[in-house]
Amino acid sequence: MAAWSERLAGVRGVLLDISGVLHDSGEGGGVPIPGSVEALARLKRSQLKVRFCTNESQKSRGDLVGLLRHMGFDISEGEVTAPAPATCLILKERGLRPHLLIHDGIRSEFAQIDTSNPNCVVIADAGESFSYQNMNKAFQVLMELDNPVLISLGKGRYYKETSGLMLDVGAYTKALEYACGIKAEVVGKPAPGYFQSALQEMGVESHETVRRCWQAKIEET
Amino acid sequence: MAAWSERLAGVRGVLLDISGVLHDSGEGGGVPIPGSVEALARLKRSQLKVRFCTNESQKSRGDLVGLLRHMGFDISEGEVTAPAPATCLILKERGLRPHLLIHDGIRSEFAQIDTSNPNCVVIADAGESFSYQNMNKAFQVLMELDNPVLISLGKGRYYKETSGLMLDVGAYTKALEYACGIKAEVVGKPAPGYFQSALQEMGVESHETVRRCWQAKIEET
């Protein structure tokens, strides 16, 4: 098996996903994926820059990082690119006041955002809060706007929890897109702008090649 | 204004929608649309064949007809083409055992259907039953099938109730299609086969021209 040094020749930094890479989410925060704590520690000891790039939109960055640190991961809040803070920047830049269709666990991220008299809808992985009533309210807000803006925190189809597969925000975004005849703006992977801001925050130029290397820890064994 | 006899020259029969044509649905069954009771009575007195073709999938045919008769409409159960009975025929023909994501109001239509060990999902306008848990269960059933079959009773984006616009089954069908990477089979309008079966039941050959004439009652005034 090739050594890390060969496999990572020319690589300046590593963007790591969190759910499904560091841990499998689920009841009580989920469980670490075997070997991930050690792999991350090894990356941090290397010359590589490391940053985390997640579409997590049920938990605030603080709560997520707290959970991961409790599992033994060497991670801090400032190292995480997450869609809710990125969305807040966009809302402020464009003077948008969102109706929030989100999980209560992430509501604190929007504490500084004006949500009065909404002129857009922000949808995230709301989980159990994806009730018919909540979906219909978001739909009605969009239908009342002359220029309906729907911002979706990621477009995942589903994710894996310890209890099984779970519908992700992308499915519900498709429902609203179809009902309203509109196209959502995605903040999160795989939007190129989202990766670019993560690279900027890591201090790596976006013209440098981005390679997927988080499988290295598995292949190395 | 042209007389009915001129406007309907060559027309053999009339397929009438129900919601939004005879009545607006809503609390307590909704309200008749002004002039509709009289327009239907006049059609029935004419030489035209009359049949009702609906995508209603929250109420059984019996309940729907009872409601409309109470409002004064001359309508009987046998005159109504509805997606649930049409779906039951398909399920039996193809040996399909559905997981039902439906409103309780229509469950009686599926009383004779084997729902053990499901090999497909049937989705209808489930209204408040479109909880995250129920959607996720339907999603998981589909993901466990080698050949996932999703049958959707209509593909409406939304409908109007007296209280406002309401998300229809089509939005939720899109969500499952996207999450599972599949395409639903639609039983209901606008599927051509659905119109054809309504015409057959009315005794009008399907090669005869189908024209939209339900606006005649409004234009005539």
Short mmCIF file of C-alpha atoms in Angstrom, two decimals:
data_model
loop_
_atom_site.label_atom_id
_atom_site.label_comp_id
_atom_site.label_asym_id
_atom_site.label_seq_id
_atom_site.Cartn_x
_atom_site.Cartn_y
_atom_site.Cartn_z
CA MET A 1 0.00 0.00 0.00
CA ALA A 2 1.34 3.42 -0.90
CA ALA A 3 2.42 5.56 2.03
CA TRP A 4 0.43 8.66 2.91
CA SER A 5 3.24 10.87 1.77
CA GLU A 6 2.99 9.46 -1.78
CA ARG A 7 -0.80 9.40 -1.89
CA LEU A 8 -1.06 12.99 -0.72
CA ALA A 9 1.71 14.46 -2.88
CA GLY A 10 0.70 18.02 -3.82
CA VAL A 11 -2.23 18.09 -1.41
CA ARG A 12 -2.27 21.27 0.68
CA GLY A 13 -5.32 20.74 2.81
CA VAL A 14 -8.10 18.36 3.69
CA LEU A 15 -11.81 19.18 3.85
CA LEU A 16 -13.57 16.57 5.92
CA ASP A 17 -17.28 15.88 5.99
CA ILE A 18 -18.65 15.10 9.45
CA SER A 19 -21.76 12.91 9.34
CA GLY A 20 -20.88 9.57 7.74
CA VAL A 21 -17.14 10.40 7.92
CA LEU A 22 -16.39 11.19 11.55
CA HIS A 23 -19.54 9.69 13.03
CA ASP A 24 -22.91 8.16 12.21
CA SER A 25 -25.59 10.40 13.68
CA GLY A 26 -28.51 9.04 15.67
CA GLU A 27 -30.02 8.75 19.14
CA GLY A 28 -27.92 10.54 21.73
CA GLY A 29 -25.70 12.05 19.02
CA GLY A 30 -24.72 8.82 17.32
CA VAL A 31 -21.44 6.90 17.36
CA PRO A 32 -17.94 7.60 16.02
CA ILE A 33 -16.97 5.62 12.94
CA PRO A 34 -14.19 3.20 13.95
CA GLY A 35 -10.75 4.66 13.24
CA SER A 36 -11.95 8.23 12.62
CA VAL A 37 -10.76 9.73 15.90
CA GLU A 38 -7.25 8.37 15.26
CA ALA A 39 -7.28 9.35 11.56
CA LEU A 40 -8.20 12.93 12.41
CA ALA A 41 -5.51 13.11 15.08
CA ARG A 42 -2.96 11.91 12.52
CA LEU A 43 -4.09 14.48 9.95
CA LYS A 44 -3.75 17.21 12.55
CA ARG A 45 -0.17 16.11 13.32
CA SER A 46 0.70 16.29 9.61
CA GLN A 47 1.63 19.35 7.53
CA LEU A 48 -1.84 19.41 5.97
CA LYS A 49 -4.40 22.08 6.71
CA VAL A 50 -7.60 20.55 8.01
CA ARG A 51 -11.14 21.95 7.91
CA PHE A 52 -14.59 20.43 8.33
CA CYS A 53 -17.28 21.06 5.74
CA THR A 54 -20.72 19.82 6.71
CA ASN A 55 -24.34 20.10 5.58
CA GLU A 56 -25.51 19.50 9.15
CA SER A 57 -28.59 21.63 9.63
CA GLN A 58 -30.30 20.12 12.67
CA LYS A 59 -27.71 21.21 15.22
CA SER A 60 -25.89 24.48 15.78
CA ARG A 61 -22.13 24.44 15.18
CA GLY A 62 -21.57 24.73 18.93
CA ASP A 63 -23.76 21.73 19.75
CA LEU A 64 -22.25 19.65 16.96
CA VAL A 65 -18.69 20.39 17.99
CA GLY A 66 -19.49 19.70 21.64
CA LEU A 67 -20.84 16.30 20.68
CA LEU A 68 -17.82 15.43 18.56
CA ARG A 69 -15.33 16.56 21.19
CA HIS A 70 -17.17 14.35 23.67
CA MET A 71 -16.53 11.44 21.28
CA GLY A 72 -12.82 12.25 21.31
CA PHE A 73 -12.43 14.26 18.09
CA ASP A 74 -9.92 17.12 17.99
CA ILE A 75 -12.25 19.78 16.55
CA SER A 76 -13.19 23.36 17.36
CA GLU A 77 -16.11 25.52 16.24
CA GLY A 78 -13.92 27.84 14.18
CA GLU A 79 -12.77 24.93 12.03
CA VAL A 80 -16.28 24.08 10.82
CA THR A 81 -17.96 25.41 7.69
CA ALA A 82 -21.70 24.89 8.17
CA PRO A 83 -24.68 26.04 6.08
CA ALA A 84 -26.57 28.01 8.75
CA PRO A 85 -23.85 30.65 9.38
CA ALA A 86 -23.23 30.83 5.61
CA THR A 87 -26.96 31.43 5.08
CA CYS A 88 -27.05 34.19 7.69
CA LEU A 89 -24.36 36.06 5.74
CA ILE A 90 -26.41 35.79 2.54
CA LEU A 91 -29.61 36.93 4.27
CA LYS A 92 -27.86 40.00 5.66
CA GLU A 93 -26.15 40.85 2.37
CA ARG A 94 -29.40 40.67 0.41
CA GLY A 95 -31.75 42.17 3.00
CA LEU A 96 -33.76 38.96 3.19
CA ARG A 97 -36.11 38.26 6.11
CA PRO A 98 -36.74 34.53 6.25
CA HIS A 99 -39.64 32.39 7.27
CA LEU A 100 -37.71 29.55 8.92
CA LEU A 101 -38.67 25.93 8.27
CA ILE A 102 -35.95 24.49 10.47
CA HIS A 103 -35.21 22.19 13.40
CA ASP A 104 -35.35 23.81 16.84
CA GLY A 105 -31.77 22.65 17.39
CA ILE A 106 -30.46 25.20 14.88
CA ARG A 107 -32.77 28.11 15.66
CA SER A 108 -30.10 29.82 17.80
CA GLU A 109 -27.94 30.31 14.67
CA PHE A 110 -30.62 32.69 13.32
CA ALA A 111 -31.01 34.68 16.56
CA GLN A 112 -29.62 37.87 14.98
CA ILE A 113 -31.79 37.62 11.85
CA ASP A 114 -34.92 39.71 11.31
CA THR A 115 -37.77 37.30 10.60
CA SER A 116 -40.61 39.83 10.61
CA ASN A 117 -42.75 40.18 7.46
CA PRO A 118 -40.85 37.41 5.60
CA ASN A 119 -39.70 37.88 2.01
CA CYS A 120 -38.12 34.44 1.62
CA VAL A 121 -38.18 30.92 3.06
CA VAL A 122 -35.17 29.12 4.53
CA ILE A 123 -35.52 25.34 4.68
CA ALA A 124 -33.15 23.05 6.56
CA ASP A 125 -33.25 19.47 7.77
CA ALA A 126 -36.23 20.02 10.08
CA GLY A 127 -36.75 16.33 10.90
CA GLU A 128 -39.95 15.82 12.86
CA SER A 129 -40.78 19.50 12.31
CA PHE A 130 -41.55 18.63 8.67
CA SER A 131 -45.23 18.37 9.58
CA TYR A 132 -47.93 19.02 6.97
CA GLN A 133 -48.85 22.20 8.78
CA ASN A 134 -45.27 23.55 8.79
CA MET A 135 -44.70 22.60 5.15
CA ASN A 136 -47.98 24.20 4.14
CA LYS A 137 -47.15 27.41 5.99
CA ALA A 138 -43.81 27.69 4.14
CA PHE A 139 -45.64 26.97 0.87
CA GLN A 140 -48.21 29.69 1.56
CA VAL A 141 -45.49 32.24 2.41
CA LEU A 142 -43.77 31.50 -0.93
CA MET A 143 -47.02 31.69 -2.90
CA GLU A 144 -47.76 35.13 -1.47
CA LEU A 145 -44.42 36.58 -2.65
CA ASP A 146 -44.09 38.33 -6.00
CA ASN A 147 -40.56 37.00 -6.28
CA PRO A 148 -40.45 33.82 -4.19
CA VAL A 149 -36.97 33.00 -2.84
CA LEU A 150 -36.35 29.58 -1.33
CA ILE A 151 -32.96 28.94 0.28
CA SER A 152 -32.20 25.30 1.03
CA LEU A 153 -29.44 24.28 3.46
CA GLY A 154 -28.09 21.44 1.36
CA LYS A 155 -29.99 19.20 -1.03
CA GLY A 156 -29.33 15.77 0.45
CA ARG A 157 -31.73 12.97 -0.47
CA TYR A 158 -31.28 11.06 2.78
CA TYR A 159 -28.79 10.29 5.47
CA LYS A 160 -28.02 7.34 7.63
CA GLU A 161 -28.79 7.25 11.31
CA THR A 162 -28.00 4.41 13.62
CA SER A 163 -31.74 3.52 13.40
CA GLY A 164 -31.83 3.52 9.58
CA LEU A 165 -32.15 5.80 6.54
CA MET A 166 -33.78 9.20 7.10
CA LEU A 167 -35.27 11.63 4.57
CA ASP A 168 -33.09 14.71 4.22
CA VAL A 169 -33.90 18.33 3.43
CA GLY A 170 -33.50 17.87 -0.36
CA ALA A 171 -36.68 15.80 -0.58
CA TYR A 172 -38.74 18.50 1.12
CA THR A 173 -37.10 21.21 -0.95
CA LYS A 174 -38.18 19.34 -4.10
CA ALA A 175 -41.74 19.27 -2.74
CA LEU A 176 -41.80 23.06 -2.33
CA GLU A 177 -40.08 23.63 -5.68
CA TYR A 178 -42.72 21.55 -7.44
CA ALA A 179 -45.68 23.04 -5.59
CA CYS A 180 -44.55 26.64 -6.20
CA GLY A 181 -42.98 26.16 -9.63
CA ILE A 182 -39.64 27.60 -8.46
CA LYS A 183 -36.00 26.55 -8.06
CA ALA A 184 -34.30 26.73 -4.68
CA GLU A 185 -30.90 28.30 -4.04
CA VAL A 186 -28.70 25.73 -2.29
CA VAL A 187 -26.34 26.79 0.49
CA GLY A 188 -24.22 23.76 1.27
CA LYS A 189 -22.59 20.96 -0.64
CA PRO A 190 -22.51 20.38 -3.57
CA ALA A 191 -22.78 24.12 -4.41
CA PRO A 192 -19.33 25.22 -5.70
CA GLY A 193 -19.51 28.52 -3.79
CA TYR A 194 -19.87 26.61 -0.55
CA PHE A 195 -16.69 24.60 -1.14
CA GLN A 196 -14.91 27.81 -2.15
CA SER A 197 -15.78 29.57 1.09
CA ALA A 198 -14.59 26.53 3.04
CA LEU A 199 -11.28 26.65 1.14
CA GLN A 200 -10.92 30.37 1.77
CA GLU A 201 -11.53 29.84 5.47
CA MET A 202 -8.85 27.12 5.37
CA GLY A 203 -6.42 29.44 3.59
CA VAL A 204 -6.10 27.35 0.43
CA GLU A 205 -6.61 29.02 -2.95
CA SER A 206 -9.67 27.75 -4.75
CA HIS A 207 -7.77 27.26 -8.03
CA GLU A 208 -5.80 24.49 -6.42
CA THR A 209 -7.10 21.03 -7.06
CA VAL A 210 -9.60 19.68 -4.59
CA ARG A 211 -9.32 15.95 -4.16
CA ARG A 212 -11.32 13.59 -2.08
CA CYS A 213 -8.92 12.13 0.42
CA TRP A 214 -11.07 11.20 3.35
CA GLN A 215 -11.10 7.62 2.12
CA ALA A 216 -7.35 7.45 2.68
CA LYS A 217 -7.79 6.42 6.28
CA ILE A 218 -9.72 3.35 5.18
CA GLU A 219 -7.48 2.44 2.26
CA GLU A 220 -4.38 2.75 4.39
CA THR A 221 -5.29 -0.14 6.68
CA MET B 1 -73.73 34.76 -26.39
CA ALA B 2 -73.99 31.55 -28.36
CA ALA B 3 -76.69 29.14 -27.21
CA TRP B 4 -75.63 25.87 -25.55
CA SER B 5 -76.86 23.90 -28.57
CA GLU B 6 -74.33 25.71 -30.82
CA ARG B 7 -71.46 25.62 -28.34
CA LEU B 8 -71.89 21.91 -27.69
CA ALA B 9 -72.42 20.81 -31.29
CA GLY B 10 -70.86 17.35 -31.71
CA VAL B 11 -70.31 16.90 -27.98
CA ARG B 12 -71.53 13.50 -26.76
CA GLY B 13 -70.73 13.67 -23.09
CA VAL B 14 -69.38 15.85 -20.30
CA LEU B 15 -66.70 14.87 -17.79
CA LEU B 16 -66.93 17.17 -14.80
CA ASP B 17 -64.27 17.70 -12.19
CA ILE B 18 -65.61 18.03 -8.65
CA SER B 19 -63.34 20.11 -6.39
CA GLY B 20 -63.09 23.64 -7.79
CA VAL B 21 -65.94 22.95 -10.26
CA LEU B 22 -68.90 21.77 -8.21
CA HIS B 23 -67.65 22.96 -4.85
CA ASP B 24 -64.68 24.45 -2.99
CA SER B 25 -63.56 21.96 -0.36
CA GLY B 26 -62.81 23.00 3.20
CA GLU B 27 -64.05 22.84 6.79
CA GLY B 28 -67.26 20.82 7.10
CA GLY B 29 -66.99 19.73 3.46
CA GLY B 30 -66.73 23.17 1.89
CA VAL B 31 -69.29 25.17 -0.07
CA PRO B 32 -70.93 24.76 -3.49
CA ILE B 33 -69.70 27.11 -6.20
CA PRO B 34 -72.53 29.51 -7.06
CA GLY B 35 -74.56 28.27 -10.07
CA SER B 36 -73.06 24.76 -10.09
CA VAL B 37 -76.06 22.93 -8.64
CA GLU B 38 -78.28 24.46 -11.32
CA ALA B 39 -75.73 23.93 -14.12
CA LEU B 40 -75.44 20.23 -13.27
CA ALA B 41 -79.22 19.84 -13.15
CA ARG B 42 -79.44 21.42 -16.61
CA LEU B 43 -76.75 19.11 -18.01
CA LYS B 44 -78.60 16.13 -16.63
CA ARG B 45 -81.80 17.25 -18.36
CA SER B 46 -79.94 17.53 -21.69
CA GLN B 47 -79.11 14.75 -24.14
CA LEU B 48 -75.49 14.75 -22.96
CA LYS B 49 -73.97 11.93 -21.00
CA VAL B 50 -72.55 13.19 -17.72
CA ARG B 51 -69.79 11.69 -15.57
CA PHE B 52 -67.61 13.01 -12.78
CA CYS B 53 -63.84 12.60 -12.93
CA THR B 54 -62.00 13.58 -9.77
CA ASN B 55 -58.55 13.29 -8.20
CA GLU B 56 -60.12 13.44 -4.72
CA SER B 57 -58.08 11.15 -2.54
CA GLN B 58 -58.92 12.26 1.00
CA LYS B 59 -62.50 10.97 1.02
CA SER B 60 -64.07 7.72 -0.17
CA ARG B 61 -66.44 7.99 -3.13
CA GLY B 62 -69.36 7.29 -0.80
CA ASP B 63 -68.45 10.09 1.60
CA LEU B 64 -67.79 12.55 -1.23
CA VAL B 65 -71.08 11.82 -2.96
CA GLY B 66 -72.99 12.05 0.34
CA LEU B 67 -71.50 15.50 0.92
CA LEU B 68 -72.35 16.72 -2.58
CA ARG B 69 -75.90 15.38 -2.45
CA HIS B 70 -76.34 17.23 0.84
CA MET B 71 -75.34 20.42 -1.01
CA GLY B 72 -78.05 19.75 -3.58
CA PHE B 73 -76.07 18.13 -6.40
CA ASP B 74 -77.72 15.37 -8.48
CA ILE B 75 -74.89 12.83 -8.27
CA SER B 76 -74.57 9.14 -7.44
CA GLU B 77 -71.55 7.01 -6.50
CA GLY B 78 -71.69 5.03 -9.75
CA GLU B 79 -71.22 8.20 -11.79
CA VAL B 80 -67.86 9.05 -10.21
CA THR B 81 -64.42 8.04 -11.53
CA ALA B 82 -62.01 8.36 -8.60
CA PRO B 83 -58.35 7.34 -8.23
CA ALA B 84 -58.67 4.99 -5.23
CA PRO B 85 -60.98 2.43 -6.90
CA ALA B 86 -58.89 2.70 -10.08
CA THR B 87 -55.76 2.00 -8.03
CA CYS B 88 -57.32 -1.04 -6.36
CA LEU B 89 -57.92 -2.57 -9.80
CA ILE B 90 -54.26 -2.03 -10.73
CA LEU B 91 -53.02 -3.49 -7.44
CA LYS B 92 -55.10 -6.63 -7.95
CA GLU B 93 -54.10 -7.03 -11.60
CA ARG B 94 -50.40 -6.77 -10.81
CA GLY B 95 -50.35 -8.64 -7.51
CA LEU B 96 -49.13 -5.56 -5.65
CA ARG B 97 -49.41 -5.30 -1.87
CA PRO B 98 -49.20 -1.63 -0.92
CA HIS B 99 -47.84 0.26 2.02
CA LEU B 100 -50.51 2.99 2.22
CA LEU B 101 -49.53 6.62 2.80
CA ILE B 102 -53.09 7.92 2.73
CA HIS B 103 -55.70 9.90 4.63
CA ASP B 104 -57.84 7.90 7.06
CA GLY B 105 -60.90 9.14 5.19
CA ILE B 106 -60.06 6.96 2.19
CA ARG B 107 -58.76 3.88 3.98
CA SER B 108 -62.08 2.04 3.56
CA GLU B 109 -61.55 2.00 -0.24
CA PHE B 110 -58.57 -0.32 0.32
CA ALA B 111 -60.38 -2.68 2.73
CA GLN B 112 -60.18 -5.61 0.30
CA ILE B 113 -56.49 -5.11 -0.50
CA ASP B 114 -53.72 -7.26 0.98
CA THR B 115 -51.25 -4.89 2.65
CA SER B 116 -49.04 -7.53 4.29
CA ASN B 117 -45.34 -7.62 3.39
CA PRO B 118 -45.61 -4.58 1.06
CA ASN B 119 -44.02 -4.59 -2.40
CA CYS B 120 -45.07 -1.07 -3.37
CA VAL B 121 -46.16 2.26 -1.88
CA VAL B 122 -49.45 4.02 -2.64
CA ILE B 123 -49.45 7.74 -1.88
CA ALA B 124 -52.57 9.90 -1.84
CA ASP B 125 -53.48 13.32 -0.50
CA ALA B 126 -52.81 12.40 3.12
CA GLY B 127 -53.14 15.95 4.48
CA GLU B 128 -52.13 16.09 8.13
CA SER B 129 -50.98 12.46 7.87
CA PHE B 130 -47.99 13.69 5.83
CA SER B 131 -45.92 13.68 9.01
CA TYR B 132 -42.15 13.22 8.84
CA GLN B 133 -42.54 9.82 10.45
CA ASN B 134 -45.12 8.63 7.88
CA MET B 135 -43.13 10.01 4.94
CA ASN B 136 -39.96 8.39 6.25
CA LYS B 137 -41.70 5.04 6.68
CA ALA B 138 -42.89 5.11 3.04
CA PHE B 139 -39.35 6.10 1.98
CA GLN B 140 -37.82 3.21 3.92
CA VAL B 141 -40.29 0.71 2.41
CA LEU B 142 -39.34 1.88 -1.09
CA MET B 143 -35.60 1.77 -0.36
CA GLU B 144 -35.86 -1.83 0.80
CA LEU B 145 -37.46 -2.99 -2.46
CA ASP B 146 -35.38 -4.37 -5.33
CA ASN B 147 -37.84 -2.85 -7.78
CA PRO B 148 -39.47 0.09 -5.97
CA VAL B 149 -42.98 0.90 -7.25
CA LEU B 150 -44.61 4.14 -6.18
CA ILE B 151 -48.23 4.75 -7.22
CA SER B 152 -49.45 8.31 -6.77
CA LEU B 153 -53.16 9.18 -6.74
CA GLY B 154 -52.87 12.30 -8.87
CA LYS B 155 -49.95 14.70 -9.09
CA GLY B 156 -51.59 17.97 -8.08
CA ARG B 157 -49.33 20.75 -6.82
CA TYR B 158 -51.93 22.30 -4.53
CA TYR B 159 -55.63 22.87 -4.16
CA LYS B 160 -57.79 25.60 -2.78
CA GLU B 161 -59.70 25.24 0.42
CA THR B 162 -61.97 27.85 1.89
CA SER B 163 -59.10 28.60 4.34
CA GLY B 164 -56.42 29.02 1.63
CA LEU B 165 -54.07 27.07 -0.62
CA MET B 166 -53.08 23.58 0.49
CA LEU B 167 -50.18 21.37 -0.62
CA ASP B 168 -51.42 18.44 -2.68
CA VAL B 169 -50.11 14.90 -3.10
CA GLY B 170 -47.89 15.80 -6.09
CA ALA B 171 -45.49 17.74 -3.89
CA TYR B 172 -44.98 14.78 -1.55
CA THR B 173 -44.68 12.39 -4.47
CA LYS B 174 -41.84 14.56 -5.83
CA ALA B 175 -40.14 14.32 -2.44
CA LEU B 176 -40.20 10.51 -2.51
CA GLU B 177 -39.20 10.39 -6.19
CA TYR B 178 -36.15 12.54 -5.46
CA ALA B 179 -35.16 10.71 -2.27
CA CYS B 180 -35.42 7.26 -3.89
CA GLY B 181 -34.28 8.19 -7.41
CA ILE B 182 -37.46 6.77 -8.96
CA LYS B 183 -40.47 7.91 -11.00
CA ALA B 184 -43.99 7.44 -9.69
CA GLU B 185 -46.86 5.96 -11.68
CA VAL B 186 -49.77 8.40 -11.60
CA VAL B 187 -53.34 7.15 -11.28
CA GLY B 188 -55.58 10.15 -11.82
CA LYS B 189 -55.60 13.21 -14.00
CA PRO B 190 -53.74 14.11 -16.17
CA ALA B 191 -52.80 10.49 -16.99
CA PRO B 192 -54.42 9.68 -20.38
CA GLY B 193 -55.42 6.18 -19.21
CA TYR B 194 -57.43 7.69 -16.40
CA PHE B 195 -59.47 9.87 -18.77
CA GLN B 196 -59.96 6.87 -21.04
CA SER B 197 -61.40 4.73 -18.26
CA ALA B 198 -63.76 7.57 -17.30
CA LEU B 199 -64.91 7.78 -20.95
CA GLN B 200 -65.41 4.03 -21.13
CA GLU B 201 -67.47 4.12 -17.96
CA MET B 202 -69.53 6.93 -19.53
CA GLY B 203 -70.03 4.91 -22.73
CA VAL B 204 -68.21 7.36 -25.01
CA GLU B 205 -65.51 6.05 -27.32
CA SER B 206 -62.09 7.38 -26.47
CA HIS B 207 -61.32 8.29 -30.10
CA GLU B 208 -64.00 10.96 -29.92
CA THR B 209 -62.76 14.41 -29.15
CA VAL B 210 -62.63 15.40 -25.50
CA ARG B 211 -63.31 19.07 -24.97
CA ARG B 212 -63.36 21.10 -21.85
CA CYS B 213 -66.88 22.34 -21.48
CA TRP B 214 -67.28 22.85 -17.78
CA GLN B 215 -66.65 26.54 -18.24
CA ALA B 216 -69.87 26.77 -20.31
CA LYS B 217 -71.96 27.37 -17.23
CA ILE B 218 -69.96 30.48 -16.43
CA GLU B 219 -69.76 31.79 -19.97
CA GLU B 220 -73.46 31.38 -20.47
CA THR B 221 -74.44 33.92 -17.83
#
